[in-house]
Coordinates of C-alpha atoms in Angstrom, one line a residue:
Chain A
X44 CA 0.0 0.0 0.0
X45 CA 1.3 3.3 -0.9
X46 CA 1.9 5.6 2.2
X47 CA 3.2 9.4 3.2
X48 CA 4.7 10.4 6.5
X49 CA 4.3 14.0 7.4
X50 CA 6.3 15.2 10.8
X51 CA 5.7 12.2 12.8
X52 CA 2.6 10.9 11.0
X53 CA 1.9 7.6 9.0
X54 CA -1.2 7.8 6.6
X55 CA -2.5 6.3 3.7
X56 CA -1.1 8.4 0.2
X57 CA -4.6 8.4 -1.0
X58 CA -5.5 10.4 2.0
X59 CA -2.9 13.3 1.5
X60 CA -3.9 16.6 1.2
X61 CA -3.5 18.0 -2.4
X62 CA -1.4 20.8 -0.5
X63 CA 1.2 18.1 0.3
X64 CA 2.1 17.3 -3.8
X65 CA 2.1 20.4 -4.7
X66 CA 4.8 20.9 -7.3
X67 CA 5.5 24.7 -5.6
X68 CA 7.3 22.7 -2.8
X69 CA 8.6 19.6 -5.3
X70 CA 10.3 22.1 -7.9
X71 CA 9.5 25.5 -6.8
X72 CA 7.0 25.3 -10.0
X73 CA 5.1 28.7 -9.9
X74 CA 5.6 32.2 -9.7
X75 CA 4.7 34.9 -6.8
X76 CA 4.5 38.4 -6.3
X77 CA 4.4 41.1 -3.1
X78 CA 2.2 43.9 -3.8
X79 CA 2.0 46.8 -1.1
X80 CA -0.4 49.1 0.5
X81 CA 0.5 52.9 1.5
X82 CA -2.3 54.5 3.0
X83 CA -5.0 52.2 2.4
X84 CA -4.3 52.4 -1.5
X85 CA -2.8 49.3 -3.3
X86 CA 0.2 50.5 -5.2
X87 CA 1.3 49.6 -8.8
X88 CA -1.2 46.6 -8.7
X89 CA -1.6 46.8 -12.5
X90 CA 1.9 46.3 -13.0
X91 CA 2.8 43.6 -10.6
X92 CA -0.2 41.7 -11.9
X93 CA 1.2 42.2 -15.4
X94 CA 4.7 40.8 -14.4
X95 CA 2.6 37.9 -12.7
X96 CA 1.0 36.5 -15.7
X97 CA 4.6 37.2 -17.8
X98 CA 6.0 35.0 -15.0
X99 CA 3.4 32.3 -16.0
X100 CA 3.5 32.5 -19.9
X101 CA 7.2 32.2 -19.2
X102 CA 6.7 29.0 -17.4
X103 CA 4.1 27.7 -19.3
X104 CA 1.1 27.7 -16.6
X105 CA -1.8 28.4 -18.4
X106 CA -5.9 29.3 -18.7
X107 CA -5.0 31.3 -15.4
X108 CA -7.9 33.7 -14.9
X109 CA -5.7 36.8 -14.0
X110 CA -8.6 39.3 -13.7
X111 CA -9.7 36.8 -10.6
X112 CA -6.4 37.1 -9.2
X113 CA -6.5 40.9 -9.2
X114 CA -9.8 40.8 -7.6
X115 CA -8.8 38.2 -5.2
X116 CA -5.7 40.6 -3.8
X117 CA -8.2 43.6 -3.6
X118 CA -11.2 41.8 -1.9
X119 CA -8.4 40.5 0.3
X120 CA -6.8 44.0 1.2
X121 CA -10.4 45.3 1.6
X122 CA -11.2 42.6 4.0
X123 CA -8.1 42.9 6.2
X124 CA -8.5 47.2 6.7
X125 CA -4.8 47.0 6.8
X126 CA -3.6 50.5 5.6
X127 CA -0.1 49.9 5.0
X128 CA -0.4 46.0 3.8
X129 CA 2.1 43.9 2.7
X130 CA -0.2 41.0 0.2
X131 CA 2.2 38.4 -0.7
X132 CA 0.3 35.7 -3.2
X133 CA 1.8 32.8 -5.4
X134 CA 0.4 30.4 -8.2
X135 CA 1.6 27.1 -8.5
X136 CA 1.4 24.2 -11.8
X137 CA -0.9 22.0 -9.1
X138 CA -0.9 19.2 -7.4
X139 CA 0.1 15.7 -8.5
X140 CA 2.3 12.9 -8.7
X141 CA 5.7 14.0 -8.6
X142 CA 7.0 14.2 -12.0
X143 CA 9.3 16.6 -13.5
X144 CA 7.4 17.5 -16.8
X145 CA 4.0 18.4 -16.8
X146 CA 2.1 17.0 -19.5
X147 CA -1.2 16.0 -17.2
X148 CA -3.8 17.8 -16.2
X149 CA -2.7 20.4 -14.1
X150 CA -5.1 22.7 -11.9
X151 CA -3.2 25.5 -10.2
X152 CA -2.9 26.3 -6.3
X153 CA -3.4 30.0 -5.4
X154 CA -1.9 31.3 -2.4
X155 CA -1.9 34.5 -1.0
X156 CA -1.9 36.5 2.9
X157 CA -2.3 39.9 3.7
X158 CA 0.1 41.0 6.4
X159 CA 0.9 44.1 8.1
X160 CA 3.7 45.7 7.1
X161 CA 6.6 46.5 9.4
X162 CA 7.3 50.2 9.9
X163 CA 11.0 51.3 8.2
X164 CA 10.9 54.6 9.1
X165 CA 13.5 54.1 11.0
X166 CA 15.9 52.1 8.5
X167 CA 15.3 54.8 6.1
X168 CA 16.1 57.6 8.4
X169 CA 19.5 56.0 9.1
X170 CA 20.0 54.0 5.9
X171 CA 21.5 50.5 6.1
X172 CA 24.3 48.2 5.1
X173 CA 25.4 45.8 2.6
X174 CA 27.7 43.1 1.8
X175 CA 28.1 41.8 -1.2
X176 CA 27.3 37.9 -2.0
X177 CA 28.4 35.3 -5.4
X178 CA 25.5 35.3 -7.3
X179 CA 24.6 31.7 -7.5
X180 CA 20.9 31.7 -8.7
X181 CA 19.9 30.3 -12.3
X182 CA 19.7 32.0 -15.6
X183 CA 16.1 33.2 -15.4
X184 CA 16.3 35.6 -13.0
X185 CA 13.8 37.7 -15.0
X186 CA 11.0 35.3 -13.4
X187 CA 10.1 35.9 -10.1
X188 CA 9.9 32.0 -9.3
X189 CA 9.4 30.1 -5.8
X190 CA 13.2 29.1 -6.7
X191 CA 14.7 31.1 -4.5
X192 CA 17.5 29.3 -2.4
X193 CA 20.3 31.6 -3.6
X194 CA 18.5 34.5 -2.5
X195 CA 17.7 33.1 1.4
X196 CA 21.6 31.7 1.4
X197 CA 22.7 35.0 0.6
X198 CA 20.2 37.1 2.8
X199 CA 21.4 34.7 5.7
X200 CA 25.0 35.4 5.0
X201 CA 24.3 39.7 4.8
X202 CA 22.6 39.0 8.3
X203 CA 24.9 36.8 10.0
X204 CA 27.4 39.8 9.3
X205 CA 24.8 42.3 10.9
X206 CA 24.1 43.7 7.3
X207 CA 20.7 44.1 5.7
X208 CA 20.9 43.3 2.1
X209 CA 22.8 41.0 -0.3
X210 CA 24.3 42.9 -3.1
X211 CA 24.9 39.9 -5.9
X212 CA 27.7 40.0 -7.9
X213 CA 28.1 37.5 -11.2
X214 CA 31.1 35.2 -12.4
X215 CA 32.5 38.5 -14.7
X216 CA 32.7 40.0 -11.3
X217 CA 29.5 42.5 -11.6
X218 CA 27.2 43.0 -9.4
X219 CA 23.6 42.2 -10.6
X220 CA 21.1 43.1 -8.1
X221 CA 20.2 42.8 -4.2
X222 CA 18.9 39.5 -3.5
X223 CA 15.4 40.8 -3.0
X224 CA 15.7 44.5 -4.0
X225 CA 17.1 46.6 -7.2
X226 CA 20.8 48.3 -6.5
X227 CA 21.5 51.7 -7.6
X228 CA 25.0 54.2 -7.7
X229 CA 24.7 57.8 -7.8
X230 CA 28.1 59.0 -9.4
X231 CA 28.6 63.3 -10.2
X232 CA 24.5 63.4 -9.8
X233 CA 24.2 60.6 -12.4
X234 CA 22.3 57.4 -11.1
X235 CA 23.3 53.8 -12.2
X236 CA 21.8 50.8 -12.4
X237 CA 22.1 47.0 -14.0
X238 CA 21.0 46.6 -17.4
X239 CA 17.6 45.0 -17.7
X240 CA 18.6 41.3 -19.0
X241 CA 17.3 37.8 -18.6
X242 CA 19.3 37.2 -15.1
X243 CA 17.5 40.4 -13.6
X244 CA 13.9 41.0 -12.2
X245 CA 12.0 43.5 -14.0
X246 CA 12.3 45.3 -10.7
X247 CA 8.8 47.7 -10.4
X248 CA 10.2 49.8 -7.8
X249 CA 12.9 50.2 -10.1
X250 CA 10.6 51.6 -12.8
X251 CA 9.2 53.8 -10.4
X252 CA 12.4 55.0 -9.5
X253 CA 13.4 55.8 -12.8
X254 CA 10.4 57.5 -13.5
X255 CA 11.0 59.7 -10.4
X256 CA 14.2 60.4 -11.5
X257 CA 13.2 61.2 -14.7
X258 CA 10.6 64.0 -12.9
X259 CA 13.6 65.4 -11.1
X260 CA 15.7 65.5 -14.3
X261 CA 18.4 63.0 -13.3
X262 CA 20.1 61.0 -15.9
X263 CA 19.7 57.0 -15.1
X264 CA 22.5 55.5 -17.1
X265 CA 22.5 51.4 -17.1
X266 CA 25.6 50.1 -16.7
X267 CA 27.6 46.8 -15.4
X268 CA 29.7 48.4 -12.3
X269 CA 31.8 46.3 -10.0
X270 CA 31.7 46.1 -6.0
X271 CA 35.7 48.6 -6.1
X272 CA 33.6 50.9 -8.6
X273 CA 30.5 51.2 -5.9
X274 CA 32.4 51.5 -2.9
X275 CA 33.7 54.9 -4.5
X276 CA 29.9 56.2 -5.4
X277 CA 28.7 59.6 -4.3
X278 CA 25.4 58.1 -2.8
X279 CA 24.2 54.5 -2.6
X280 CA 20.6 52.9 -2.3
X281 CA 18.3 49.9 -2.9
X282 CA 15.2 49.8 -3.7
X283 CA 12.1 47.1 -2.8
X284 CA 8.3 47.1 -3.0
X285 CA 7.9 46.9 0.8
X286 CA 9.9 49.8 1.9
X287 CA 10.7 51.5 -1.6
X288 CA 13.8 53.2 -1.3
X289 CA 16.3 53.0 1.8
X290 CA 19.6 54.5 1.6
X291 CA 22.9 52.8 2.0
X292 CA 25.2 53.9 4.2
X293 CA 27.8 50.8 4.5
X294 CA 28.8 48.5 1.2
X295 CA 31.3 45.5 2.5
X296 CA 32.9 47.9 5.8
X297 CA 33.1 50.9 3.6
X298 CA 31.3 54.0 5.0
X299 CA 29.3 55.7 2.0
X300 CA 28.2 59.5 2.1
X301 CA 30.0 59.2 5.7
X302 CA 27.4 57.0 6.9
X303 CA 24.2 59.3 6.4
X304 CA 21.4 58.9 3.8
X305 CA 22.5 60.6 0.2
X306 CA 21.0 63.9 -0.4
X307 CA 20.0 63.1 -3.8
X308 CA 18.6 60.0 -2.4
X309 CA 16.4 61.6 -0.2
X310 CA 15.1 63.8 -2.8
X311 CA 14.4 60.4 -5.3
X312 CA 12.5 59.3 -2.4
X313 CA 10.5 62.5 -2.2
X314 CA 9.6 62.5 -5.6
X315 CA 8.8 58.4 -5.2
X316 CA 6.2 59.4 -2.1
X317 CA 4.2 61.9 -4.9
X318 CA 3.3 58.2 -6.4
X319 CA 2.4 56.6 -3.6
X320 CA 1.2 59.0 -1.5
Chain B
X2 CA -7.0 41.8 10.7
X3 CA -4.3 39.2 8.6
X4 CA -5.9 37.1 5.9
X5 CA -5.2 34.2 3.8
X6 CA -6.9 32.8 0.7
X7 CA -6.1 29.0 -0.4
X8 CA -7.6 28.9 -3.6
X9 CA -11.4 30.4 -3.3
X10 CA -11.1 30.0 0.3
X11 CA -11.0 33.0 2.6
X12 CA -9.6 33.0 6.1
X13 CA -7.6 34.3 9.3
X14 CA -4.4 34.2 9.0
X15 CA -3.8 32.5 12.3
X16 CA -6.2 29.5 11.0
X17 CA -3.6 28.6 8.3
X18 CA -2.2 25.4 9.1
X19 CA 1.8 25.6 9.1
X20 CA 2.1 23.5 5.6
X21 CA 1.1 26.5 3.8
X22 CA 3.4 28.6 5.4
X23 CA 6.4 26.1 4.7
X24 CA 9.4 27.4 3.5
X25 CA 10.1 24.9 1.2
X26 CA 6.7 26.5 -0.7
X27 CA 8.0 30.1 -0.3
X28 CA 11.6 29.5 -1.1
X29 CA 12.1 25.7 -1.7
X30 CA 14.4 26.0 1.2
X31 CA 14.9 22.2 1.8
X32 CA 16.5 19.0 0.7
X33 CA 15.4 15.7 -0.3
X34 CA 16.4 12.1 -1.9
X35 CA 14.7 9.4 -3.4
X36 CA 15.5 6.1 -2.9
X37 CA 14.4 3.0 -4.4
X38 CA 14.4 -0.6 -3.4
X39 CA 14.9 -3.9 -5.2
X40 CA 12.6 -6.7 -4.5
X41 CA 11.9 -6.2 -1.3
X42 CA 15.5 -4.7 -0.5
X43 CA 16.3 -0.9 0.0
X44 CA 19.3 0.1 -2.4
X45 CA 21.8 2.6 -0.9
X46 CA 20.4 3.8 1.6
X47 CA 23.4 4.8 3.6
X48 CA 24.8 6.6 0.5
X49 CA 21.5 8.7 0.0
X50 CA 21.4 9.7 4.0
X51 CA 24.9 11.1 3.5
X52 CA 24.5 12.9 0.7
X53 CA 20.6 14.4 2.5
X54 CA 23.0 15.2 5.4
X55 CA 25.7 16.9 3.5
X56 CA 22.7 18.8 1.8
X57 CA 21.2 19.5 5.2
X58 CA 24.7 21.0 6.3
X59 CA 25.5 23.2 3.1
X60 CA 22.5 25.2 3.8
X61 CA 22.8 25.4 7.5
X62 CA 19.5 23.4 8.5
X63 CA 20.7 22.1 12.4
X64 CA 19.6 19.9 14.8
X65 CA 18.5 16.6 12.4
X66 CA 18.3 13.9 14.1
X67 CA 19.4 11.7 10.8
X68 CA 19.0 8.7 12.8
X69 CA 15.5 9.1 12.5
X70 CA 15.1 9.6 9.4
X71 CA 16.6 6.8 8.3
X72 CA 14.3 4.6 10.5
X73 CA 11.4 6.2 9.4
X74 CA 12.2 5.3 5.5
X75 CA 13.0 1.7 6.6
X76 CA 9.7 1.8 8.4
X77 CA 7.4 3.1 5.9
X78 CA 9.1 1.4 3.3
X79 CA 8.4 -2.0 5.0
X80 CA 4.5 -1.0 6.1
X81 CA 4.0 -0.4 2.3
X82 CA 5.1 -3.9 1.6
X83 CA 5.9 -2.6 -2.1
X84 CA 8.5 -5.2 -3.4
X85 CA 10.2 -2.2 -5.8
X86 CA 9.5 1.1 -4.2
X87 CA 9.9 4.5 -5.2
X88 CA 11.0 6.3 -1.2
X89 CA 11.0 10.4 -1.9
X90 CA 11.5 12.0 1.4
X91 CA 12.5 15.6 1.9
X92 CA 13.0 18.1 5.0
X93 CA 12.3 21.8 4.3
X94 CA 13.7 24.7 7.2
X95 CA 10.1 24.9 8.9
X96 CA 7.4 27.2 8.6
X97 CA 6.8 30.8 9.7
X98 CA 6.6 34.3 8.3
X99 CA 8.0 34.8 4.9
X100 CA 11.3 36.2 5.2
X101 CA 14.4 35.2 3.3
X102 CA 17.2 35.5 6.1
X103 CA 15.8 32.1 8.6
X104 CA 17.7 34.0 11.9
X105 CA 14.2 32.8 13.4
X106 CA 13.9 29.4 15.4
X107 CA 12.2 26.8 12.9
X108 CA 11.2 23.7 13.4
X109 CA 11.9 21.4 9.6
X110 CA 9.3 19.7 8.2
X111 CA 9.1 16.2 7.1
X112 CA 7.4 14.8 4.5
X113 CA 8.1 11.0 2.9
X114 CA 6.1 9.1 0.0
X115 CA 6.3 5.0 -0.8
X116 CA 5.1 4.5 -4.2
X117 CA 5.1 1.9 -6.5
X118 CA 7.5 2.3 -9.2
X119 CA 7.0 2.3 -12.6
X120 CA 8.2 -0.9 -14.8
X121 CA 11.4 0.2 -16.7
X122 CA 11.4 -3.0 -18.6
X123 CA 10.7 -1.4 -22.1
X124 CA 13.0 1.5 -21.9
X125 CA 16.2 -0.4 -20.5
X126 CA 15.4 -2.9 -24.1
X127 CA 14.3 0.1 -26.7
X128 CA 16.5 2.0 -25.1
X129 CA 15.6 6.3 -24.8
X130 CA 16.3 9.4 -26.9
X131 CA 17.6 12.6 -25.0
X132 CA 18.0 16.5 -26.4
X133 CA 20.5 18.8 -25.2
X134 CA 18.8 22.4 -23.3
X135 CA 20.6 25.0 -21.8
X136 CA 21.6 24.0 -18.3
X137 CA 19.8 27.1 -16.9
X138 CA 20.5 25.9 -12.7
X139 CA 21.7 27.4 -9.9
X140 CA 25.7 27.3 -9.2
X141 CA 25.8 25.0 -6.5
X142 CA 23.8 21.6 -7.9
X143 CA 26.0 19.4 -5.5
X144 CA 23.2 20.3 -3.3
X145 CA 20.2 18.6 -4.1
X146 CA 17.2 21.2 -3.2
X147 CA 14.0 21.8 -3.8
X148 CA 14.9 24.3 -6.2
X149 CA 13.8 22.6 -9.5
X150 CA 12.2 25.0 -12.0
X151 CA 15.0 25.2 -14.5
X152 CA 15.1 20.7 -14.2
X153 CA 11.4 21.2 -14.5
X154 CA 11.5 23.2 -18.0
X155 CA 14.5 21.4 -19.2
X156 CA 12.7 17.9 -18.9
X157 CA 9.4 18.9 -20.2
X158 CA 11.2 20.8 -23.3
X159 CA 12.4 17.2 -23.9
X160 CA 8.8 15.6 -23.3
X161 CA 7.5 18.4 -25.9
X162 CA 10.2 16.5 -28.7
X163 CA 9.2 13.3 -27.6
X164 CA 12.5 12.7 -25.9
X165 CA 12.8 10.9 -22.6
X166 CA 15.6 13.1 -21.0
X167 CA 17.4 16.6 -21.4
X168 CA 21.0 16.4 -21.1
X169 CA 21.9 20.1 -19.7
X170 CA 24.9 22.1 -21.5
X171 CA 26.3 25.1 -20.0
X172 CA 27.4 28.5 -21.3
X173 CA 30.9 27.3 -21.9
X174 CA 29.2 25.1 -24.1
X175 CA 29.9 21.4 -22.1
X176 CA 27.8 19.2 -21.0
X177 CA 27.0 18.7 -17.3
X178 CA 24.7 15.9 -16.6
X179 CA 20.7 15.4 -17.2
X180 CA 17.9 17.2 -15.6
X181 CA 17.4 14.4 -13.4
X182 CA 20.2 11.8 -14.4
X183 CA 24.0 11.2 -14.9
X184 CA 25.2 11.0 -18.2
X185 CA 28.1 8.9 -20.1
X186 CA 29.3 8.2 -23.2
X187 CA 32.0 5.2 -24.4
X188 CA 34.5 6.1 -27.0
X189 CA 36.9 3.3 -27.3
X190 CA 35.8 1.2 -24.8
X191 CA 36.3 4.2 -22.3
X192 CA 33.4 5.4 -20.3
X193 CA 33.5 9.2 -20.3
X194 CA 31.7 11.5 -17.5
X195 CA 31.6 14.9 -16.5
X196 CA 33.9 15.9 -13.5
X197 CA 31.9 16.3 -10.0
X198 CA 32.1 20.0 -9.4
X199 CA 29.8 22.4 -7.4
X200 CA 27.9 22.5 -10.5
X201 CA 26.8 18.8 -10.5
X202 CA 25.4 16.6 -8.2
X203 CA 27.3 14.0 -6.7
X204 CA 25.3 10.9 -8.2
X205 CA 25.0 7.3 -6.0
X206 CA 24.0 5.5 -9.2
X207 CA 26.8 7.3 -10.9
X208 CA 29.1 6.0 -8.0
X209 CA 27.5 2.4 -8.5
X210 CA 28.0 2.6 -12.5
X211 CA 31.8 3.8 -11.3
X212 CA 32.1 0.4 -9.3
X213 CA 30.9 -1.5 -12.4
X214 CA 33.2 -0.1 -14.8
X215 CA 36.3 -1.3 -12.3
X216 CA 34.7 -4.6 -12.0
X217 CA 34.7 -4.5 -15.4
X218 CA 38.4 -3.3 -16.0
X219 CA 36.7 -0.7 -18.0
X220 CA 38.6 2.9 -17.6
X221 CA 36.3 5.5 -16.2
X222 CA 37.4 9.7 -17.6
X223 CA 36.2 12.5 -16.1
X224 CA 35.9 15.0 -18.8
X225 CA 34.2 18.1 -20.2
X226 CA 32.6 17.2 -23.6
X227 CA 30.4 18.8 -25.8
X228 CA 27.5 18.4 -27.8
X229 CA 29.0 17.5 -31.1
X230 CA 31.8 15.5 -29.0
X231 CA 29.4 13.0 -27.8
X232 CA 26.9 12.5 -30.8
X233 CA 30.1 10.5 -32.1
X234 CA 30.1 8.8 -29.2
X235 CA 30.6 4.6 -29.5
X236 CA 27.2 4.1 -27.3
X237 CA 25.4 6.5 -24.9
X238 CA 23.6 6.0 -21.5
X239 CA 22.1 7.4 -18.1
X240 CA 21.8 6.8 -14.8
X241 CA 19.5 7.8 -12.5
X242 CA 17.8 5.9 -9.1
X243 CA 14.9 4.7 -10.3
X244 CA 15.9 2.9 -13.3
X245 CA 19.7 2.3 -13.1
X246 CA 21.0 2.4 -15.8
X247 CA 18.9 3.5 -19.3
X248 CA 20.7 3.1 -23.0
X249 CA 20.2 6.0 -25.2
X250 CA 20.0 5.2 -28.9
X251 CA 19.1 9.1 -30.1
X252 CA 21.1 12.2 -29.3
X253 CA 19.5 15.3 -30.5
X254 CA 17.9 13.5 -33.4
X255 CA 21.4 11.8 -34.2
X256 CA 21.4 8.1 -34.2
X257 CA 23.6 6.5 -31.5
X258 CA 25.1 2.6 -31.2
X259 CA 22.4 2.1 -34.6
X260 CA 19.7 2.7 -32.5
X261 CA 20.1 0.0 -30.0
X262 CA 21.5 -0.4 -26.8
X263 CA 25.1 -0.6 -27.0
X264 CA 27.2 -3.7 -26.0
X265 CA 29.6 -2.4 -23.1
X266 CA 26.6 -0.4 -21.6
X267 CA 24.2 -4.0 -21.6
X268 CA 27.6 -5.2 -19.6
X269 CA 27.8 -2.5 -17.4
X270 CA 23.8 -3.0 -16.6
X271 CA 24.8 -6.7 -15.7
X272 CA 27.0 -5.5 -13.7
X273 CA 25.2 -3.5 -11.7
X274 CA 22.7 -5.7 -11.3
X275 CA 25.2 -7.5 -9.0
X276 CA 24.7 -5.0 -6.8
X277 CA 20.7 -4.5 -6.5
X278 CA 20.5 -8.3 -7.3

């Protein structure tokens, strides 16, 4: 007789919960996003959504009804009267017989909590500090995938030397992104950032932030820059959905803008809080 | 107040039963192994707890008692009474709030499956066809995680050319191994495989086919080859758990051995059966 242990607990395979072969936790086969709340207003949900359903064209999970989805994260956020909500929600292939290819019949799992979201006022106030970390995830980084290993080894490693982010650097020795934010230089009032390429995340923060800058008549340049070009940069600062912008202040032991948030930073972020606020 | 939606379903967040809030889901932050047995008899099963405890240590999961593990595989394995089982087992960091950096105290979860496996009979005779596919991983594949997308989309790729396995090439444009197998090829009466490296996983079968060879006097070469390399190849084969070892009589559409299983690998096969027999 076929049979599945979970924890401590002997039971029949045909009695498993469908939760328990789900190929999100066999292969990490689905996509996710985090969608934030300022104020009681979802932000940017049209564009996460939109990078949600390119995540599942690119992995072939189809006859999703995304217009359900987008309701489901609103009704959700309505529900929960959380003003400033952090609504994490994934998508996986289904459930079934572990098998690497997916040729069956497949009906997708849907996921998805609203939370509240942790105050930063204070990291942004005093900026925060980075190491930098190999960059050891796959090739598609463009997908924002449940295949995220690299990115929890590397967070683990920035903490475990009292540092907030993981700035990834690749085999040619440049750094790519943070290993859950976007990475940006400001150089002579100039800001730079990673070309947009297939082992990147079409970060939407980013966008946003380019957009502000834009507003504030700042050239973005993209460009490949090493961790000895960064250390040298004017200002420093990453940039992620649930806390937009937060300035840098340390990158591996080096002091940046002598250890206070940039001021073009802070005015980035100003212009950023006319879209969200 | 903190929501969750499984599918259609709305609810508290606090209601959620700790599966769904598994980091294995969120991040495929665990390892696992599959075993098989052989007429009522486990194979390797010492060799496969290694390897899930070297796994367990590379990404810092603590306090296993491996022990246990082990006797719960025996154990379900011999309440399933299934002569030839297929034993998949992994252990995943825990469950709790999603956040990359795991500074947290978590308790791992278990889960294990004993299935019947599937006859082989046909495709050890016929012999298989493989494609080549960009080996699109993560850099440190000696670990054997739950992080399986690329695997995933390299296997069913294959499935979607009506081949049986995709043997993963890397940008320097060598072969690795297969998305879920070892790969050799025999020039000469030489058996040629890839060297173990961070970038491959250390195989048992691959080990066993090793053993094999030496019982066999046959010389065993790690080395890098490529695509056009091995399509000249004398005979081809993989090995994986669950079927030994598989001829493979079509390489990227190129005939290999004349399409049937080649001679030394039918002797190797024999000899391996020595050590399942």
């Amino acid at each position: 007789v076929e049979i599945a242990i979970i924890d401590e607990k002997f039971l029949p395979l045909e009695e498993l919960d469908k939760v328990y072969m789900d190929r999100g936790t066999f292969f990490g086969d689905g996509v996710y996003e985090v969608v934030r709340s300022y104020n009681g207003k979802i932000f940017a949900l049209a564009e996460h959504i939109q990078r949600f359903e390119n995540g599942l064209n690119a992995i072939g999970i189809e006859n999703v009804d995304i217009e359900k989805i987008k309701q489901k994260v609103i009704s959700a956020f309505e529900k929960s009267k959380i003003p400033n909500a952090k609504i994490y929600f994934h998508l996986t292939r289904g459930s079934g017989p572990r098998e690497h290819n997916f040729t069956g019949d497949y009906k997708p799992n849907f996921f998805l909590t609203v939370t509240e979201l942790p105050d930063c006022t204070s990291l942004k106030k005093n900026g925060v500090s980075v190491i930098t970390h190999p960059d050891w995830r796959w090739k598609r980084c463009d997908i924002k995938s449940l295949n995220l290993l690299p990115n929890v080894l590397a967070k683990q490693a920035a903490s475990e030397k009292n540092a907030f982010e993981a700035i990834l650097v690749n085999e040619d020795g440049y750094i790519t992104e943070g290993a859950s934010s976007a990475f940006f230089s400001i150089f002579d009032e100039k800001v730079y950032t990673t070309p947009l390429q297939e082992n990147i995340l079409p970060s939407i923060t980013r966008k946003f932030v380019t957009k502000a800058c834009r507003n504030l008549t700042l050239e973005v340049i993209e460009k490949h820059l090493s961790p000895d070009e960064v250390k040298k940069a004017d200002e420093l600062f990453m940039a992620v959905t649930t806390k937009d912008i937060l300035p840098i202040i340390e990158f591996n032991n080096v002091e940046i803008s002598n250890r206070l948030p940039g001021e073009i930073t802070s005015k980035i972020e100003n212009e950023f809080a006319e879209f969200t606020g």
